[in-house]
XYZ file of C-alpha atoms in Angstrom:
537
model
C 17.558 -47.819 -24.688
C 17.303 -48.418 -20.964
C 17.443 -45.222 -18.907
C 18.290 -44.846 -15.250
C 15.344 -42.484 -14.784
C 12.347 -41.151 -16.645
C 13.106 -37.503 -15.844
C 16.117 -35.692 -14.405
C 15.338 -32.373 -12.686
C 18.073 -29.843 -11.962
C 16.950 -27.530 -9.147
C 14.597 -28.059 -6.226
C 12.932 -24.702 -5.669
C 9.150 -24.163 -6.057
C 9.023 -25.143 -9.746
C 11.211 -28.212 -9.279
C 9.294 -29.298 -6.190
C 5.915 -29.156 -7.947
C 7.256 -30.968 -11.012
C 8.843 -33.684 -8.865
C 5.602 -34.106 -6.900
C 3.492 -34.308 -10.067
C 5.699 -36.923 -11.692
C 6.377 -38.878 -8.497
C 2.692 -39.164 -7.644
C 2.064 -40.378 -11.213
C 4.521 -43.228 -10.649
C 7.443 -42.064 -12.768
C 11.071 -42.551 -11.762
C 12.686 -39.149 -11.172
C 16.103 -37.933 -10.035
C 16.673 -34.439 -8.646
C 20.011 -32.648 -8.314
C 20.093 -29.515 -6.146
C 23.370 -27.836 -5.258
C 22.232 -26.485 -1.887
C 22.397 -29.107 0.882
C 18.868 -28.447 2.139
C 15.686 -26.519 1.472
C 16.285 -22.764 1.584
C 14.588 -22.210 4.938
C 13.881 -18.500 4.450
C 11.012 -16.662 2.720
C 11.984 -15.424 -0.710
C 8.443 -16.175 -1.891
C 5.828 -14.486 0.342
C 2.679 -14.338 -1.823
C 0.618 -16.909 -3.681
C -2.799 -16.684 -5.290
C -5.718 -19.083 -5.014
C -4.697 -20.985 -8.151
C -1.224 -21.607 -6.738
C -2.720 -22.714 -3.421
C -4.738 -25.320 -5.363
C -1.533 -26.536 -7.018
C 0.055 -26.900 -3.568
C -3.110 -28.643 -2.333
C -2.523 -31.352 -4.933
C 1.215 -31.618 -4.337
C 1.478 -31.639 -0.546
C -0.180 -31.079 2.812
C -2.022 -27.790 2.283
C -2.795 -27.430 5.991
C 0.906 -27.549 6.843
C 1.835 -25.355 3.879
C -0.552 -22.591 4.944
C -0.439 -23.084 8.707
C 0.725 -19.489 9.282
C -0.929 -17.977 6.205
C -2.883 -14.733 6.096
C -5.429 -13.745 3.390
C -4.367 -10.422 1.859
C -7.320 -8.024 1.446
C -5.692 -5.359 -0.728
C -2.535 -3.874 -2.209
C -2.069 -0.146 -1.662
C 0.117 2.350 -3.511
C 0.935 5.701 -1.850
C 3.006 8.575 -3.186
C 5.863 10.249 -1.336
C 3.438 12.522 0.548
C 1.382 9.602 1.850
C -1.490 10.166 -0.612
C -3.247 6.995 -1.740
C -2.755 6.531 -5.467
C -4.544 3.234 -5.984
C -5.881 0.376 -3.889
C -6.184 -3.034 -5.537
C -8.998 -5.090 -4.064
C -7.608 -8.562 -3.391
C -10.516 -9.937 -1.402
C -12.603 -12.916 -2.462
C -11.742 -16.476 -3.371
C -10.219 -18.351 -6.277
C -9.916 -22.081 -6.872
C -11.344 -22.861 -3.435
C -8.873 -20.649 -1.552
C -8.479 -16.957 -0.692
C -7.695 -15.019 -3.847
C -4.389 -13.742 -2.430
C -2.425 -15.246 0.430
C 0.629 -14.187 2.420
C 2.534 -17.269 3.555
C 5.876 -18.564 4.854
C 7.757 -20.253 1.994
C 9.576 -22.861 4.129
C 6.199 -24.250 5.267
C 5.166 -24.699 1.621
C 8.434 -26.310 0.588
C 8.462 -28.646 3.596
C 4.887 -29.756 2.849
C 5.618 -30.547 -0.807
C 9.037 -32.088 -0.119
C 7.515 -34.572 2.340
C 5.027 -35.715 -0.297
C 7.719 -35.937 -2.975
C 9.791 -38.294 -0.826
C 6.732 -40.282 0.264
C 5.993 -41.291 -3.339
C 9.047 -43.567 -3.292
C 9.639 -42.646 -6.945
C 11.837 -39.567 -6.586
C 15.512 -39.600 -5.622
C 16.454 -36.196 -4.207
C 20.174 -35.376 -4.205
C 20.832 -32.167 -2.275
C 24.343 -30.740 -2.137
C 25.036 -31.894 -5.703
C 25.929 -29.499 -8.537
C 25.366 -30.472 -12.154
C 28.542 -29.901 -14.173
C 27.562 -31.379 -17.529
C 24.404 -32.164 -19.507
C 24.039 -33.729 -22.936
C 21.380 -35.351 -25.069
C 20.780 -37.431 -28.144
C 17.667 -38.723 -29.900
C 17.044 -41.367 -27.239
C 17.693 -39.537 -23.971
C 19.766 -37.199 -21.848
C 22.893 -37.543 -19.727
C 23.516 -35.556 -16.554
C 26.787 -35.437 -14.628
C 26.865 -34.048 -11.076
C 29.286 -33.928 -8.180
C 29.071 -32.932 -4.497
C 29.058 -29.180 -3.957
C 29.478 -26.797 -1.052
C 29.377 -23.034 -0.912
C 33.083 -22.669 -0.196
C 34.231 -25.261 -2.756
C 32.982 -24.830 -6.303
C 31.497 -27.788 -8.113
C 33.721 -27.032 -11.107
C 36.974 -27.963 -9.399
C 36.089 -30.007 -6.306
C 35.010 -33.624 -5.828
C 35.808 -34.601 -9.431
C 36.620 -38.111 -8.258
C 33.076 -38.436 -6.841
C 31.116 -37.271 -9.863
C 28.176 -39.321 -11.043
C 26.536 -39.596 -14.459
C 22.925 -40.695 -14.960
C 20.690 -41.090 -17.992
C 17.036 -40.141 -18.340
C 14.400 -39.810 -21.018
C 13.950 -36.080 -20.371
C 15.803 -33.253 -18.597
C 14.238 -30.241 -16.893
C 16.215 -27.172 -15.842
C 14.573 -25.719 -12.740
C 17.841 -24.164 -11.600
C 16.955 -20.499 -11.302
C 17.734 -17.255 -13.098
C 21.414 -18.169 -13.543
C 20.445 -21.578 -14.945
C 23.383 -23.836 -15.802
C 21.047 -25.954 -17.920
C 19.860 -22.965 -19.964
C 23.421 -21.727 -20.506
C 24.646 -25.182 -21.518
C 21.801 -25.521 -24.005
C 22.836 -22.180 -25.512
C 19.448 -20.551 -24.991
C 19.446 -16.740 -24.898
C 17.007 -14.497 -23.031
C 15.137 -11.354 -24.008
C 15.512 -8.466 -21.547
C 12.768 -5.920 -20.876
C 15.202 -3.491 -19.293
C 14.327 -3.895 -15.623
C 17.382 -3.401 -13.395
C 16.053 -2.342 -9.986
C 17.984 -2.926 -6.759
C 16.076 -3.223 -3.499
C 17.154 -4.056 0.024
C 15.074 -6.877 1.470
C 14.756 -7.115 5.254
C 12.743 -10.074 6.525
C 11.846 -10.098 10.195
C 10.037 -12.102 12.841
C 7.452 -10.241 14.915
C 8.405 -10.262 18.591
C 5.177 -8.576 19.604
C 2.002 -7.381 17.919
C 2.662 -4.620 15.411
C 0.249 -1.851 14.360
C -2.543 -3.076 12.076
C -1.150 -1.125 9.121
C 1.646 -3.668 8.700
C -0.870 -6.409 7.861
C -1.542 -4.650 4.539
C 0.667 -4.855 1.462
C 1.746 -1.254 1.049
C 4.008 0.382 -1.528
C 5.343 3.917 -1.023
C 6.227 5.375 -4.416
C 8.501 8.094 -3.061
C 10.830 9.611 -5.688
C 13.431 10.131 -2.973
C 13.481 6.423 -2.170
C 10.676 3.957 -2.657
C 9.912 1.473 0.081
C 7.257 -1.062 1.047
C 6.120 -3.511 3.687
C 3.971 -6.611 3.762
C 3.186 -9.462 6.139
C 4.860 -12.840 5.721
C 1.949 -14.865 7.013
C 0.852 -13.952 10.539
C 4.178 -14.215 12.371
C 6.700 -12.422 10.189
C 7.118 -9.127 8.360
C 8.937 -8.020 5.207
C 10.344 -4.538 4.588
C 11.995 -3.355 1.372
C 13.566 -0.117 0.184
C 15.118 0.969 -3.091
C 18.873 1.137 -3.455
C 19.696 3.977 -5.819
C 22.275 3.905 -8.585
C 25.814 4.425 -7.364
C 25.065 3.562 -3.739
C 27.263 1.079 -1.900
C 25.520 -2.274 -1.464
C 27.612 -3.354 1.517
C 26.454 -0.441 3.655
C 22.816 -1.429 3.098
C 23.445 -4.987 4.199
C 24.954 -3.883 7.523
C 22.598 -4.529 10.443
C 23.184 -1.032 11.890
C 21.648 0.442 8.751
C 18.485 -1.628 9.159
C 17.907 -0.582 12.763
C 18.489 3.085 11.915
C 16.053 2.884 8.993
C 13.447 1.006 11.052
C 13.561 3.680 13.747
C 13.432 6.651 11.388
C 10.803 5.252 9.001
C 8.538 3.079 11.145
C 9.451 3.700 14.776
C 10.438 0.067 15.230
C 13.316 -1.389 17.224
C 14.830 -4.675 18.455
C 11.999 -5.109 20.922
C 9.504 -5.209 18.022
C 11.145 -7.412 15.389
C 14.050 -9.808 14.933
C 15.969 -9.576 11.652
C 15.985 -12.919 9.805
C 17.601 -11.851 6.563
C 18.996 -8.619 5.101
C 20.130 -8.722 1.483
C 20.079 -6.569 -1.669
C 18.333 -8.098 -4.673
C 18.486 -7.005 -8.303
C 15.079 -7.319 -9.960
C 15.020 -8.232 -13.630
C 12.526 -9.157 -16.326
C 13.922 -11.731 -18.743
C 12.309 -14.463 -20.826
C 14.151 -17.430 -22.316
C 13.797 -17.429 -26.088
C 13.276 -21.183 -26.167
C 11.737 -23.340 -23.422
C 12.304 -26.701 -25.093
C 15.404 -27.932 -26.865
C 15.130 -31.568 -27.880
C 14.540 -33.561 -24.712
C 15.377 -30.677 -22.382
C 12.956 -28.130 -20.889
C 13.158 -24.991 -18.754
C 10.789 -24.109 -15.914
C 10.567 -21.367 -13.297
C 13.202 -18.632 -13.176
C 15.321 -20.590 -15.640
C 12.596 -19.832 -18.219
C 11.326 -16.465 -16.976
C 12.651 -14.001 -14.415
C 9.837 -11.748 -13.213
C 10.102 -8.576 -11.101
C 8.300 -9.093 -7.774
C 5.856 -6.192 -7.918
C 2.753 -8.412 -8.103
C 4.224 -11.431 -6.320
C 3.829 -13.815 -9.257
C 7.341 -15.076 -10.031
C 7.237 -18.301 -8.019
C 3.526 -18.736 -8.795
C 4.429 -18.823 -12.485
C 7.152 -21.360 -11.742
C 4.717 -23.669 -9.972
C 2.327 -23.351 -12.915
C 5.191 -24.437 -15.161
C 5.846 -27.443 -12.938
C 2.309 -28.808 -12.928
C 1.688 -28.093 -16.628
C 4.860 -29.764 -17.849
C 4.334 -32.529 -15.292
C 0.950 -33.745 -16.518
C 2.072 -33.621 -20.130
C 5.236 -35.598 -19.385
C 3.065 -38.093 -17.497
C 0.929 -38.825 -20.561
C 3.956 -39.117 -22.843
C 5.976 -41.273 -20.433
C 2.929 -43.516 -19.966
C 2.792 -44.094 -23.703
C -0.666 -42.555 -23.972
C 0.276 -39.401 -25.853
C 2.835 -38.664 -28.531
C 5.948 -36.598 -27.747
C 4.380 -33.801 -29.841
C 2.187 -32.976 -26.839
C 5.262 -31.604 -25.074
C 5.545 -28.813 -27.654
C 2.358 -27.332 -26.210
C 4.115 -26.650 -22.884
C 5.911 -23.570 -24.194
C 2.958 -22.606 -26.389
C 0.812 -22.332 -23.260
C 3.186 -21.163 -20.584
C 5.367 -18.657 -22.429
C 2.594 -16.147 -23.349
C 1.114 -16.468 -19.844
C 4.404 -15.875 -18.020
C 5.386 -13.100 -20.441
C 2.132 -11.237 -19.797
C 2.652 -11.472 -16.038
C 6.233 -10.202 -16.412
C 5.012 -7.222 -18.444
C 2.302 -6.364 -15.897
C 4.812 -6.575 -13.072
C 7.291 -4.460 -15.010
C 4.692 -1.735 -15.525
C 3.846 -1.635 -11.811
C 7.561 -1.547 -11.054
C 7.878 1.645 -13.067
C 5.291 3.240 -10.797
C 7.243 2.195 -7.711
C 10.615 3.215 -9.153
C 9.905 6.727 -10.429
C 12.818 8.680 -8.947
C 12.479 11.922 -10.915
C 10.338 14.413 -8.882
C 8.765 15.937 -11.998
C 7.829 12.543 -13.415
C 6.496 11.505 -10.010
C 4.291 14.614 -9.811
C 2.912 13.877 -13.292
C 2.269 10.289 -12.259
C 0.457 11.366 -9.089
C -1.760 13.760 -11.009
C -2.678 11.056 -13.503
C -3.777 8.776 -10.656
C -5.549 11.656 -8.926
C -7.602 12.556 -12.015
C -8.304 9.002 -13.117
C -6.217 9.259 -16.274
C -4.328 6.057 -15.617
C -5.576 3.126 -17.713
C -6.820 0.160 -15.693
C -4.363 -2.690 -15.259
C -4.703 -5.422 -17.896
C -6.689 -8.517 -17.052
C -4.813 -11.440 -15.573
C -3.757 -13.713 -18.455
C -5.383 -16.980 -19.400
C -4.152 -19.813 -21.615
C -4.431 -18.668 -25.216
C -2.891 -21.610 -27.108
C -2.133 -25.285 -26.722
C -4.545 -27.840 -25.273
C -7.703 -25.709 -25.149
C -11.002 -25.938 -27.028
C -11.269 -23.754 -30.117
C -14.351 -22.562 -31.918
C -15.185 -22.942 -35.583
C -13.104 -19.830 -36.326
C -10.013 -21.459 -34.844
C -9.887 -19.096 -31.885
C -9.869 -20.196 -28.262
C -13.502 -20.552 -27.192
C -15.042 -18.554 -24.330
C -14.022 -19.880 -20.874
C -11.422 -22.243 -22.383
C -8.077 -21.502 -20.758
C -9.597 -19.909 -17.658
C -9.544 -21.452 -14.202
C -11.967 -24.225 -13.287
C -14.007 -23.700 -10.127
C -13.343 -25.674 -6.959
C -15.989 -25.683 -4.263
C -16.953 -27.628 -1.177
C -18.725 -30.878 -2.112
C -20.064 -33.968 -0.373
C -19.759 -37.527 -1.672
C -20.625 -40.704 0.199
C -20.751 -38.773 3.448
C -17.321 -37.161 2.972
C -17.240 -33.360 2.741
C -14.395 -31.177 1.542
C -12.919 -29.426 -1.471
C -13.639 -31.101 -4.817
C -10.076 -32.257 -5.514
C -9.766 -33.965 -2.145
C -13.204 -35.633 -2.223
C -13.807 -36.461 -5.910
C -10.341 -36.623 -7.423
C -7.626 -34.869 -9.421
C -6.412 -35.027 -12.992
C -8.741 -34.454 -15.915
C -12.323 -33.908 -14.770
C -15.621 -33.948 -16.664
C -18.188 -32.212 -14.490
C -21.791 -31.399 -15.316
C -25.048 -30.174 -13.874
C -26.658 -33.200 -15.559
C -25.392 -36.733 -16.246
C -22.490 -36.114 -18.624
C -22.117 -39.827 -19.467
C -25.565 -39.971 -21.023
C -24.432 -38.195 -24.204
C -21.196 -40.153 -24.752
C -20.802 -43.439 -26.615
C -18.699 -46.433 -25.617
C -15.570 -45.293 -27.471
C -15.527 -41.816 -25.918
C -16.172 -43.178 -22.440
C -13.303 -45.612 -22.934
C -10.982 -42.754 -23.934
C -11.889 -40.819 -20.790
C -11.294 -43.931 -18.707
C -7.851 -44.422 -20.241
C -7.135 -40.750 -19.633
C -7.925 -41.306 -15.958
C -10.608 -38.650 -16.057
C -12.928 -38.127 -13.120
C -16.589 -37.590 -13.959
C -19.129 -36.053 -11.637
C -22.652 -34.700 -11.700
C -22.811 -31.720 -9.370
C -26.081 -30.373 -8.065
C -27.396 -29.147 -4.738
C -29.402 -31.808 -2.926
C -29.419 -34.412 -5.698
C -29.437 -37.951 -4.306
C -27.396 -39.642 -7.040
C -24.751 -36.987 -7.525
C -21.891 -35.220 -5.812
C -23.572 -32.590 -3.661
C -22.665 -28.969 -4.367
C -22.468 -27.971 -0.694
C -21.539 -24.298 -0.963
C -23.196 -23.589 -4.339
C -19.941 -22.944 -6.187
C -20.966 -25.039 -9.177
C -24.569 -23.847 -9.278
C -23.221 -20.302 -9.503
C -20.788 -21.329 -12.238
C -23.531 -22.969 -14.344
C -25.862 -19.990 -13.997
C -23.304 -17.205 -14.403
C -21.769 -18.693 -17.533
C -24.902 -20.328 -18.975
C -23.195 -23.707 -19.336
C -24.105 -27.257 -18.347
C -20.702 -28.934 -18.132
C -16.957 -28.456 -18.308
C -13.753 -30.418 -18.846
C -10.841 -29.298 -16.690
C -7.191 -30.239 -17.050
C -4.844 -31.537 -14.337
C -3.470 -28.000 -13.940
C -6.986 -26.766 -13.108
C -7.578 -24.812 -16.306
C -10.657 -25.402 -18.421
C -10.274 -27.237 -21.693
C -13.924 -26.479 -22.437
C -17.197 -25.357 -20.905
C -20.549 -25.407 -22.665
C -23.731 -27.362 -23.358
C -24.046 -31.147 -23.120
C -24.913 -31.373 -26.817
C -21.385 -30.169 -27.637
C -19.681 -32.804 -25.490
C -19.128 -35.671 -27.997
C -17.312 -33.419 -30.459
C -15.350 -31.784 -27.629
C -14.118 -35.150 -26.337
C -12.938 -35.979 -29.860
C -11.120 -32.657 -30.025
C -9.441 -33.289 -26.675
C -8.209 -36.676 -27.867
C -6.742 -35.098 -31.010
C -5.089 -32.219 -29.157
C -3.453 -34.609 -26.708
C -1.780 -36.383 -29.640
C -3.370 -39.532 -28.235
C -1.585 -42.736 -29.140
C -3.440 -45.296 -27.033
C -6.197 -47.519 -28.375
C -9.057 -47.166 -25.835
C -9.943 -50.170 -23.740
C -13.544 -51.242 -23.379
C -15.790 -48.687 -21.782
C -16.486 -48.865 -18.046
C -19.682 -50.591 -17.060
C -20.595 -48.084 -14.366
C -20.145 -44.456 -13.498
C -17.930 -45.434 -10.597
C -15.286 -46.766 -12.945
C -14.634 -43.246 -14.162
C -14.955 -41.464 -10.860
C-alpha cells in the first residue's frame, strides 16, 4: 500500500516537536496537525533538566533555546511560618548541561520548530483540528479540517476537510487527547485534583535575589510558590481552595492585591503576561500503543508540576519513539521493536508522576494539625528521603545472566567536552549522534567483521576517548576519564535517546553487540564491514 506519509502526528507541543524533529532529521516523511494556529508563545513549561537539554541540543539550536536560561541551584520548601523544611540541591551538571535549568518555553519551541521545517521532510499544519482517525493492518487514516477558537472543528469547515494516510499515527495532543479518546484508551487516576492560580510575569526591573530561587511555601492556609522563568521573567502560583470562585482569581485586580500583600510588588516591578487557574492531575493511559497508533506526552501521562518533569517526560517520549520508528520505517528492525516504547517509557513516566504526587501532598496540606505533624517530621528528620530518579528498567537494555537489567544499563550516558580534528565542543556536536560505541581503548579491536558491519548499518558512531591521546577523540574536560574510573568500565554503548544500553569491559563487547542486534529485532543483513575506523565515526 502506498501511504501519503510515514507518520502522522496530532499535536505540536514539546513531545510532538521532538518527535517531528527526530523523524524529519532521519529523512522520514511526516505530517503534523495542530489545532492552534501558531506555537503557544507563553511559558507553560519553565523547567528542564540536563537530559532534556541534551534532547533539545539534538533537535534544534540549543543556544537559541536557552538564550535566556538560568541554572537553578536548589528547590526550597518552607512551612507557613517561614521555617525551611527541606532544600533540594540542584547544582551540578548532567548530560553536558546544568542539572536543572529555568528557561522560556517559546525560545525552546521556536528553536526546535525551525529545525523541523528545515529538514524539508515535515509538513506542519497549524490551525487544523483532527476530527477522525482510523487504522487497519496496513496503515492509518487521519481526517482534519481548519479550526479556530470561536468555531469548533466538529461543525465548521466540513467542506474543507482533508484525509491523509500514513504508516503510523502518534497522538501528541495533550491531556484531553482526541486520539486517545477515539482509540478507546482509559486512564488510571492517582487522585490528584489540585487547583492553582498561575501568574506569569515579565520583570520590569531587578527583583530581590530571593526570587531567583525555586521556593514553595507549604502554608495550610494557602500554599504558594515562586520561581524564575529564565533570567527575564518570573512565575508566581497560589492554591485555589475548594469551593472558591475561579473567575475572581483570574481578575487582574486580584493579582495586584496579592502581589502587594504577599511580596510587596507592584506594576512598576512586573508586567503580568498570563493569569489562569490550572487543575493539576496525575493520570496514566492504560495503553500507549494500539495497533499502529501511539500516545506520547500528556496524551499518555498527565503529571502534576511539583518537580517540573511533565514536559521533560513528553520530550523523552518523543525521542524514544522517534528512533525506534526510524529503524522500523527504514526496514532495519521489525515492528516488534515498537512494543518496547511503552515497556520503557511507561514505568519511567509513572515513577515521575508518583514522585511529583508525593511532593504535591506536602505542598497541599491544608489541615493545620496535619501540617504541624508534617513540619515536625521534617524538623526531626523522620521523613524518608525522596526516591531516586527513575532509570529504564525494561526494553532495549543489556541484561545480565539472571535476566535482570545490568548495572548502569538504562542510566544516562555522559556527555563531555571533546576535541576532534581541531574542533572542540560537546560530544554530540563534534563526534555525532545516534547509537554510540565509546571506549577508553580501541573498541573495534575486539569485534569481528560481521559485528562491525552491523554497527555500520545501525549508523553507530565509534570513538576512543582519552586525554591527550594522538589517535583518539580527546577528552578535554575529563568527563569520560571520570566515568571510566568511577564505574570501573572500559566502554559503553549509548542509544539515540542518550541512555546506556551497556557499560562494561571490552571482553564483554562481542556478546553485547549480539544482544543489541537481537533486542532491536534486527531484520537487515549486514553489509560488508567498513575498511577504516572513519567509516563508523
